[in-house]
mmCIF file of C-alpha atoms in Angstrom:
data_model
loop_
_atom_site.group_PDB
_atom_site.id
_atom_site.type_symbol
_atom_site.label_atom_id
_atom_site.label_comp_id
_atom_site.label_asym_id
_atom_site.label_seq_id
_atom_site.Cartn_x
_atom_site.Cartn_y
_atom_site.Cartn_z
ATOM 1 C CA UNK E 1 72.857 -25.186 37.092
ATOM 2 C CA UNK E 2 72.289 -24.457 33.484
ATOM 3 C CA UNK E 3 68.521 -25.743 32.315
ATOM 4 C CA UNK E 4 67.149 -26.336 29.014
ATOM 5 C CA UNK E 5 69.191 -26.897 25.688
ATOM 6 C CA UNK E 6 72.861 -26.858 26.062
ATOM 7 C CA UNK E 7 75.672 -28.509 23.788
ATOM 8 C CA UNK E 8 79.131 -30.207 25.120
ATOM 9 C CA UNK E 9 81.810 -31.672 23.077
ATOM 10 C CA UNK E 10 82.543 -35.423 23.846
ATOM 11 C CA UNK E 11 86.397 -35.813 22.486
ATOM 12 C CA UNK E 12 86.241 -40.016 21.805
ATOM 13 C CA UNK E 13 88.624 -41.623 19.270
ATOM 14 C CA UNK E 14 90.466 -38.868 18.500
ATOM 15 C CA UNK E 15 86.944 -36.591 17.272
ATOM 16 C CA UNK E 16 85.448 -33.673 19.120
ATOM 17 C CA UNK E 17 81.732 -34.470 18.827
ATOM 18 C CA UNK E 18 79.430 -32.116 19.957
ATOM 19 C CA UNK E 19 75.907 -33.631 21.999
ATOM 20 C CA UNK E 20 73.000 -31.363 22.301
ATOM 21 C CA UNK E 21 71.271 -31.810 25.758
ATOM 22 C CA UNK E 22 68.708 -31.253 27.113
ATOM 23 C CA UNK E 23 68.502 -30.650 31.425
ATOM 24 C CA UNK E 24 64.723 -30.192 32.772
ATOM 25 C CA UNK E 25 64.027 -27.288 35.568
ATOM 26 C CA UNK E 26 63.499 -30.366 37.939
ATOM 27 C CA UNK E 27 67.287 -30.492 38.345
ATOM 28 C CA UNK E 28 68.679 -29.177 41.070
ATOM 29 C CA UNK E 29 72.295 -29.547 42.939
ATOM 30 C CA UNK E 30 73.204 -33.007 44.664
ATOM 31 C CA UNK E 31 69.963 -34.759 42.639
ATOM 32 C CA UNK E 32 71.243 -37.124 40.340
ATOM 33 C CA UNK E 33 69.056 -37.726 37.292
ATOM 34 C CA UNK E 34 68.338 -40.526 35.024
ATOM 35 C CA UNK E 35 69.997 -39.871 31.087
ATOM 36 C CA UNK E 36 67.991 -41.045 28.153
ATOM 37 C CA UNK E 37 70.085 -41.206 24.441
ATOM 38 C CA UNK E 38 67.917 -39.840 22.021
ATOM 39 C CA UNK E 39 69.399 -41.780 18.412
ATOM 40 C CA UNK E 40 68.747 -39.900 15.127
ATOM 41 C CA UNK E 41 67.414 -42.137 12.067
ATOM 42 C CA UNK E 42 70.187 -42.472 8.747
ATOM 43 C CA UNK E 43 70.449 -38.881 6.990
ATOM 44 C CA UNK E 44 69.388 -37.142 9.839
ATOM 45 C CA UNK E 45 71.159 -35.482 12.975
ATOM 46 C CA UNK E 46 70.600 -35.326 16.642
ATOM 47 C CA UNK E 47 68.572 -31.970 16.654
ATOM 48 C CA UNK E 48 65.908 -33.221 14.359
ATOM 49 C CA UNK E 49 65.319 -36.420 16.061
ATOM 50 C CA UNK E 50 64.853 -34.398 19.446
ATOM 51 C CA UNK E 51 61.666 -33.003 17.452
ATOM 52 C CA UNK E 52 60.397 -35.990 16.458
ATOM 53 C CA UNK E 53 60.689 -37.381 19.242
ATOM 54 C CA UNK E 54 59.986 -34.780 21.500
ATOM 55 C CA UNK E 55 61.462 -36.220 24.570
ATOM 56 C CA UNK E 56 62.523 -33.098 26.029
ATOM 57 C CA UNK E 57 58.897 -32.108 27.135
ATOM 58 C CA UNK E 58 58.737 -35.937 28.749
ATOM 59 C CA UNK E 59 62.075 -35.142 30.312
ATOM 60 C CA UNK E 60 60.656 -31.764 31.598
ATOM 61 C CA UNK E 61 57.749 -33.434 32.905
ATOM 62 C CA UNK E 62 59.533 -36.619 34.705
ATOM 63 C CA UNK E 63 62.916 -35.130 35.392
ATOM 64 C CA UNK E 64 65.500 -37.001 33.092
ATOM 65 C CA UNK E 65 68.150 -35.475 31.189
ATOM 66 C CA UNK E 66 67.885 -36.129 27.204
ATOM 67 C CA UNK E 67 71.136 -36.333 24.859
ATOM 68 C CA UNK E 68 70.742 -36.304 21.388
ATOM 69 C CA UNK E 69 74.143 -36.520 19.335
ATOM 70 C CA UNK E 70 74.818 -37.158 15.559
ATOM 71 C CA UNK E 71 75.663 -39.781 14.755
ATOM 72 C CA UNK E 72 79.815 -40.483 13.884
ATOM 73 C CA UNK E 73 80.101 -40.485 9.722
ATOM 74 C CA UNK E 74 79.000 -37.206 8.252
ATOM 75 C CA UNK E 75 77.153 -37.840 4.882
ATOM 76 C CA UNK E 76 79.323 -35.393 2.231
ATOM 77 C CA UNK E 77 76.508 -35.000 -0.163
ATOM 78 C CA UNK E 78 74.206 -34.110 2.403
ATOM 79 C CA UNK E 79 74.919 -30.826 5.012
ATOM 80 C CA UNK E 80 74.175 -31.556 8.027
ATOM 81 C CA UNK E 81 72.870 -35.312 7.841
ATOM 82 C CA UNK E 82 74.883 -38.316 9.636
ATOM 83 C CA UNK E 83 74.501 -41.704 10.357
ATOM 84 C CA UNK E 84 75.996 -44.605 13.450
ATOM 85 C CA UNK E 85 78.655 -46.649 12.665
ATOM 86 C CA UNK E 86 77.267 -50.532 12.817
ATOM 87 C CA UNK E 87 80.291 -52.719 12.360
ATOM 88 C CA UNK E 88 80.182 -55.123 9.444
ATOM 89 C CA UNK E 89 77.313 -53.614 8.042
ATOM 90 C CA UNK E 90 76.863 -51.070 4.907
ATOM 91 C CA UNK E 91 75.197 -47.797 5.223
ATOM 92 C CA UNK E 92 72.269 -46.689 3.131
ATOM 93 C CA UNK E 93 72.494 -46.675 -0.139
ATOM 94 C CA UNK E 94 74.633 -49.953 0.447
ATOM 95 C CA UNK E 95 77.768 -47.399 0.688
ATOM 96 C CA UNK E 96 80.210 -49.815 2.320
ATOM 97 C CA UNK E 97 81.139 -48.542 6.078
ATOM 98 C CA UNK E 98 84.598 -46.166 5.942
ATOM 99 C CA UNK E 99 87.680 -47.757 6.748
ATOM 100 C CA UNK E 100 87.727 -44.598 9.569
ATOM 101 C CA UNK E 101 84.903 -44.695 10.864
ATOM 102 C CA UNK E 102 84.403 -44.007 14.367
ATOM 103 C CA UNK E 103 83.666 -46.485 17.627
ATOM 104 C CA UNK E 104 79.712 -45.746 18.467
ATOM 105 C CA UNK E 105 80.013 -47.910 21.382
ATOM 106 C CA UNK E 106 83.435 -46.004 22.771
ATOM 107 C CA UNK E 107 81.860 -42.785 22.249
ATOM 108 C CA UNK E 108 78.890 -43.235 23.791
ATOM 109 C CA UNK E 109 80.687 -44.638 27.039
ATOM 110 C CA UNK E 110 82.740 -41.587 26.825
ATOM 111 C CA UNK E 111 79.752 -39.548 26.781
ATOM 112 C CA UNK E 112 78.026 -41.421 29.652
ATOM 113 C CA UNK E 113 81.100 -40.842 31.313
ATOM 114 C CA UNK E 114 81.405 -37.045 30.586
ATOM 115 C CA UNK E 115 78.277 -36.347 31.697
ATOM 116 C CA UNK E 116 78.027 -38.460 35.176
ATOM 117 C CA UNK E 117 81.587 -36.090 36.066
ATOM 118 C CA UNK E 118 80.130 -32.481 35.316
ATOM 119 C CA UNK E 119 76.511 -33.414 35.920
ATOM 120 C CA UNK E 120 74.289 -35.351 38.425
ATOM 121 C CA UNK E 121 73.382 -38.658 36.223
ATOM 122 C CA UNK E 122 72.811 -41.801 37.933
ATOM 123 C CA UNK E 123 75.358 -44.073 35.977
ATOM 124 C CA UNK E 124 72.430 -46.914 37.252
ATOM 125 C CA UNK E 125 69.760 -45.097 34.928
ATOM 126 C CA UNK E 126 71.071 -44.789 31.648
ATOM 127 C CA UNK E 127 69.026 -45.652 28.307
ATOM 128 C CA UNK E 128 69.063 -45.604 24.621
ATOM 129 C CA UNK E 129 66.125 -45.174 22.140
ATOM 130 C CA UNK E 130 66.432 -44.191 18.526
ATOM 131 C CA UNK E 131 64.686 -44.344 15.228
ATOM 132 C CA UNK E 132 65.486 -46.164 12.213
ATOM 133 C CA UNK E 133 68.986 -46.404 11.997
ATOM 134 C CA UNK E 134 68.980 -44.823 15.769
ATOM 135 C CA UNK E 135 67.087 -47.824 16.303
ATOM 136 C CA UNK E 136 69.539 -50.316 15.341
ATOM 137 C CA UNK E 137 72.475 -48.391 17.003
ATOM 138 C CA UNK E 138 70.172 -48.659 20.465
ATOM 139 C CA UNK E 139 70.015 -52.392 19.295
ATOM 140 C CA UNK E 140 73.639 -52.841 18.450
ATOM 141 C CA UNK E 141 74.683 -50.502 22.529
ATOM 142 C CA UNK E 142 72.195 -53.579 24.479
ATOM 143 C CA UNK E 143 74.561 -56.266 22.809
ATOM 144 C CA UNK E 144 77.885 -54.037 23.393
ATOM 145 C CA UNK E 145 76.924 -51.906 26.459
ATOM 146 C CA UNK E 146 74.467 -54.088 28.777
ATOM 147 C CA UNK E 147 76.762 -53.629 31.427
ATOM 148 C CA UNK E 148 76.100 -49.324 31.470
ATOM 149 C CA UNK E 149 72.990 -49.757 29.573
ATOM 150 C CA UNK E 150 69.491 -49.973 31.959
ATOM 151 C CA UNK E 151 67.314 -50.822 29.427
ATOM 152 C CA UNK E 152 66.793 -49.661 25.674
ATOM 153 C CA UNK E 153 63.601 -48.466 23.284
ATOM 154 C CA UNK E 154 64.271 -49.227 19.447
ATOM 155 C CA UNK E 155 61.375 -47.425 17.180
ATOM 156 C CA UNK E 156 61.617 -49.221 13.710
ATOM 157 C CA UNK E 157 64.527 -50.854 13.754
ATOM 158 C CA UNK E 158 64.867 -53.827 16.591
ATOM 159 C CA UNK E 159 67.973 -55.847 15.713
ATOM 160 C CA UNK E 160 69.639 -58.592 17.838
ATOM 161 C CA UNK E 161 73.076 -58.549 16.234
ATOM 162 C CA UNK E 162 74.529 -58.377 12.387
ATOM 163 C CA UNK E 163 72.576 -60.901 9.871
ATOM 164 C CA UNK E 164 74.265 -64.238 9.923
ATOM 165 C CA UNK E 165 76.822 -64.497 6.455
ATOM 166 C CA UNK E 166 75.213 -68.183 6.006
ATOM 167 C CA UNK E 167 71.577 -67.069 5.924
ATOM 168 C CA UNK E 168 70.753 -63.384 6.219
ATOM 169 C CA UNK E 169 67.024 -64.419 7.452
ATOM 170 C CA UNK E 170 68.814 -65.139 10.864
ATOM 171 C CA UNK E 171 70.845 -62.851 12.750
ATOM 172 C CA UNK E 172 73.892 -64.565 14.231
ATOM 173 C CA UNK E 173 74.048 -65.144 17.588
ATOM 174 C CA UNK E 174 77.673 -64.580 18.035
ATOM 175 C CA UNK E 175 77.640 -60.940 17.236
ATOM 176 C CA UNK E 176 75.167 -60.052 20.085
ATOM 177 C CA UNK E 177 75.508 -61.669 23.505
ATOM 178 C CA UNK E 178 75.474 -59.091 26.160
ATOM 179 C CA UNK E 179 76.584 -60.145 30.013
ATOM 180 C CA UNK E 180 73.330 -59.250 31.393
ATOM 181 C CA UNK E 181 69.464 -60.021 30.650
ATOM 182 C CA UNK E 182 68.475 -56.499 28.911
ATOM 183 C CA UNK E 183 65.064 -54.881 29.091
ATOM 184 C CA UNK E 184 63.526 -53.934 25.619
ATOM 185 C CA UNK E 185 60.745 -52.241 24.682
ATOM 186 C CA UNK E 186 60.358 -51.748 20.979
ATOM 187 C CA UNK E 187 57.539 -50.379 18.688
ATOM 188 C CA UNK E 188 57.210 -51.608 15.055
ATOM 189 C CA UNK E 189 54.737 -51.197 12.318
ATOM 190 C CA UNK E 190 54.328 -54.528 9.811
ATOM 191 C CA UNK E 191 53.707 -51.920 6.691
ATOM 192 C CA UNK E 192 57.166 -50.082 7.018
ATOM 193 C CA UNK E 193 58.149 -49.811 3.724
ATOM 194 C CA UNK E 194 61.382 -48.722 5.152
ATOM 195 C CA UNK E 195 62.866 -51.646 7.876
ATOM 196 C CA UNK E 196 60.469 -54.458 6.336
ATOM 197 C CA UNK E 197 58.923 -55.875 9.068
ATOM 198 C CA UNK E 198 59.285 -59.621 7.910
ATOM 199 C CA UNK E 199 62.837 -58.615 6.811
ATOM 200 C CA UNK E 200 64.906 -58.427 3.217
ATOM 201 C CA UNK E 201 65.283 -54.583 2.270
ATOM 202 C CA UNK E 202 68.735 -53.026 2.494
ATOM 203 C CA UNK E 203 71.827 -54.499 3.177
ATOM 204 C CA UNK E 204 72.282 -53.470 6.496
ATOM 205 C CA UNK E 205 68.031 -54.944 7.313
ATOM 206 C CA UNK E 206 68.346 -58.819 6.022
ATOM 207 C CA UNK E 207 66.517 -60.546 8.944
ATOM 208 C CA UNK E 208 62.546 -59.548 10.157
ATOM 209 C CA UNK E 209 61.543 -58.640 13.132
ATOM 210 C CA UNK E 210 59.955 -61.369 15.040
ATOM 211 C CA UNK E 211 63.392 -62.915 14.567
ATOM 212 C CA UNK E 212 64.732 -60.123 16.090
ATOM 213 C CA UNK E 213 62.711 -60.427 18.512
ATOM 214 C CA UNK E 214 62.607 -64.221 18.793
ATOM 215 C CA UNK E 215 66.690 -63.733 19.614
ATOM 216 C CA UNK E 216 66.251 -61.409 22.193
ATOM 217 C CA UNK E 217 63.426 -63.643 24.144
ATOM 218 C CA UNK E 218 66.003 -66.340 23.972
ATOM 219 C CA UNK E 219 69.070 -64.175 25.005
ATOM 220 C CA UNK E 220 66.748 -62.747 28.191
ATOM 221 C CA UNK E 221 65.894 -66.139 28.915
ATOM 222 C CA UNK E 222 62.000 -65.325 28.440
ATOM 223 C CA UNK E 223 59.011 -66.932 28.860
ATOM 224 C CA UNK E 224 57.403 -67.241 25.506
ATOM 225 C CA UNK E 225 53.801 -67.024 26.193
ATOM 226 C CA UNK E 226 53.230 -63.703 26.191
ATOM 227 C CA UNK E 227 50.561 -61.355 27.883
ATOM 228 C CA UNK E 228 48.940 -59.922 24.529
ATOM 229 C CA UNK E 229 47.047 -56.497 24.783
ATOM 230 C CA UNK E 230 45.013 -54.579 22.237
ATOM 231 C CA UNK E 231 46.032 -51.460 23.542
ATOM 232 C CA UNK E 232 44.397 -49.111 20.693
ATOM 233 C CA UNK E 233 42.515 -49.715 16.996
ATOM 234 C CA UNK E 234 45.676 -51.008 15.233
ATOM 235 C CA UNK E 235 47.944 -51.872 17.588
ATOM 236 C CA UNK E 236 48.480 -54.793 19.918
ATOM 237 C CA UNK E 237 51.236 -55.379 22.814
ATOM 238 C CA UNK E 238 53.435 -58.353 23.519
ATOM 239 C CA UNK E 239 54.371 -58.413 27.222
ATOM 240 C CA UNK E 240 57.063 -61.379 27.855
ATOM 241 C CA UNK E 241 58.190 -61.565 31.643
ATOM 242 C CA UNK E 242 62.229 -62.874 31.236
ATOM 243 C CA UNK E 243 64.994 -63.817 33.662
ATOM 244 C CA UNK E 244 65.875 -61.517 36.632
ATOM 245 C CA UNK E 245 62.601 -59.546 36.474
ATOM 246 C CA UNK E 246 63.300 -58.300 32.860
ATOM 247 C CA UNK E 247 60.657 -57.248 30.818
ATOM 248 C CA UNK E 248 59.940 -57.607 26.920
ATOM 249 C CA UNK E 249 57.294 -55.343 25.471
ATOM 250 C CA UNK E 250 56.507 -55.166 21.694
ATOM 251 C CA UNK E 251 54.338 -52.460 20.444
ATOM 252 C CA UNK E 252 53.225 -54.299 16.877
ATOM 253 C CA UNK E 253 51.558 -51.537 14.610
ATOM 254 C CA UNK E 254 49.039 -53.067 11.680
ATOM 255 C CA UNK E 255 47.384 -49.674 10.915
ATOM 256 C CA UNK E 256 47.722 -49.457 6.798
ATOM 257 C CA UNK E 257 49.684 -46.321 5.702
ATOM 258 C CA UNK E 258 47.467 -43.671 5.229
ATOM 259 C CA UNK E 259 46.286 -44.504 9.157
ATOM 260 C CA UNK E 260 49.788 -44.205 10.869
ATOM 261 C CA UNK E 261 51.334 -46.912 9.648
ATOM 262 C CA UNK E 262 54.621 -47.194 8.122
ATOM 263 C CA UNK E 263 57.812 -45.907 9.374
ATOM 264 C CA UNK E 264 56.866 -43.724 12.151
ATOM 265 C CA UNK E 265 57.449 -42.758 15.747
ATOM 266 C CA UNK E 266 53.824 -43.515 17.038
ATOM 267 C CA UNK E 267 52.333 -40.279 18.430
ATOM 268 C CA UNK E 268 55.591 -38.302 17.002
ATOM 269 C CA UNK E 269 54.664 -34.542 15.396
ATOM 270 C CA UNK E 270 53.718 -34.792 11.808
ATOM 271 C CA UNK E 271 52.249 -38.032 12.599
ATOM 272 C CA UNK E 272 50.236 -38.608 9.491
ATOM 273 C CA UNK E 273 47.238 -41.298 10.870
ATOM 274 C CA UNK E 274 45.238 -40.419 14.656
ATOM 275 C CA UNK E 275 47.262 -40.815 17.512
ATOM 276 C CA UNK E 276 46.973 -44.393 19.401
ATOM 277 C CA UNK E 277 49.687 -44.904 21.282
ATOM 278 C CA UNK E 278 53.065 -42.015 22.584
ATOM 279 C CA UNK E 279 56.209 -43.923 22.074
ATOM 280 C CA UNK E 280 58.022 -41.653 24.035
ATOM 281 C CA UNK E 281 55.926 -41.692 27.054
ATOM 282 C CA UNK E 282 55.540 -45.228 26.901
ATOM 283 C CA UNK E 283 58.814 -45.920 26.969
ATOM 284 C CA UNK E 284 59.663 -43.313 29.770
ATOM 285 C CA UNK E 285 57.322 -45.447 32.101
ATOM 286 C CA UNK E 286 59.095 -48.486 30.966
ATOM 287 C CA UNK E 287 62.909 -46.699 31.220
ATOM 288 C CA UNK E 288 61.489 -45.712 34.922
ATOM 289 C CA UNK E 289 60.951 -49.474 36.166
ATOM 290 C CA UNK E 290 64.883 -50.468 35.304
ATOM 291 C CA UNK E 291 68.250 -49.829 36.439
ATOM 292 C CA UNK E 292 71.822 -51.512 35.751
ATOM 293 C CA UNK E 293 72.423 -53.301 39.253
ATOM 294 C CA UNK E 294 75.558 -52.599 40.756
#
């Protein structure tokens, strides 16, 4: 069994897209291993977001295989920089979506399935994180894919569906109604300049994030008192218990910018504030506590 970095090429749609991953030493014949999608912010690709990130080492460490593709429309005036296809919704720079542009959802269920045929994954144990844009692609796969998708991690970008067309503050509940209670834990900072925490922004932003998250606590039928934490200097969790033993965690950053606030992935290299809190390893030991139930 090949360990470390390797790339395969996922053919979905008609496009041969190639998916860095990564396998820890831990894997061995016969074992099958949880898969964690790795999501890649707007103008980025999948091998930079693995070093943000840095999931691999948590992989290496827990024994979990990490993917970490580009996303499906290649930016021309940038080498080397993509970004997800989100249906309905304009890219950055309000560039409207491409009349081609590829099926996220389809290719990432063609990846799943790629990998669970040549490698040990446990189809139960699959999850999604991302930043940014990443983020709202892991958002957009727990509306779309609940029903392959164990539980997802969106890092400054939680989204519950496309903005309704009536009242952009709101996102509309018809675009977003997965078949199954999903587990979500999701890390924002209320100074990101970026994804504005109490919404607006870019086209593709329009509603905040406590509606966001407000949508998801009523689509996991949650309770809405939640067990609140203050889990480090400037940032607090939100633990909501929800239907079916789902959990909601929010990690709510109010550090100002020049103290790791902003739009970051807490604990991520090149953090520019103290380390408080390790996205990645918190959301490991979340990932670890859920599984699609077959």
């Amino acid at each position: 069994m090949h360990f470390g970095w390797r790339t395969i090429t996922v053919n979905s749609g008609g496009q041969a897209r190639a998916v860095p991953v990564y396998v820890p030493h831990a894997a061995r014949e016969g074992k099958k291993m949880p898969l964690v999608f790795d999501l890649h912010g707007s103008g980025g690709n999948g091998r930079q977001q693995a070093a943000l990130s840095d999931l691999a080492s948590v992989a290496e460490r827990r024994g979990f295989v990490v993917a970490d593709p580009d996303g499906g429309i290649a930016l021309t005036d940038r080498p080397g920089a993509f970004v997800w296809h989100l249906p309905g919704l304009p890219l950055i720079g309000n560039v409207p979506e491409p009349a081609d542009a590829p099926d996220e959802v389809q290719f990432v269920s063609d990846t799943i399935d790629q990998l669970a045929s040549s490698s040990c994954i446990d189809a139960s144990r699959v999850y999604v994180t991302g930043m940014s844009g990443g983020a709202r692609m892991a958002s957009w796969l727990a509306c779309r894919l609940a029903d392959r998708i164990a539980a997802v991690a969106p890092v400054a970008g939680l989204r519950a569906g496309t903005p309704l067309a009536s009242d952009p503050t709101r996102p509309d509940p018809e675009s977003c109604r997965p078949n199954r209670a999903m587990p979500i834990i999701t890390f924002h900072a209320v100074h990101d300049p970026v994804n504005p925490y109490g919404g607006g922004g870019a086209g593709y932003w329009g509603y905040g994030v406590e509606a966001a998250l407000s949508r998801w606590l009523e689509i996991d039928r949650c309770n809405l008192e939640p067990k609140i934490t203050r889990v480090s200097a400037h940032v607090t969790e939100r633990r909501y218990q929800c239907a079916a033993g789902v959990e909601v965690l929010f990690y709510r950053n109010d550090a100002p910018l020049e103290l790791g606030g902003g739009h970051v992935w807490p604990r991520s290299k090149g953090h520019s504030g103290p380390p408080e809190i390790d996205a990645s390893d918190l959301m490991w030991q979340f990932f670890d506590r859920h599984r699609v139930q077959r």
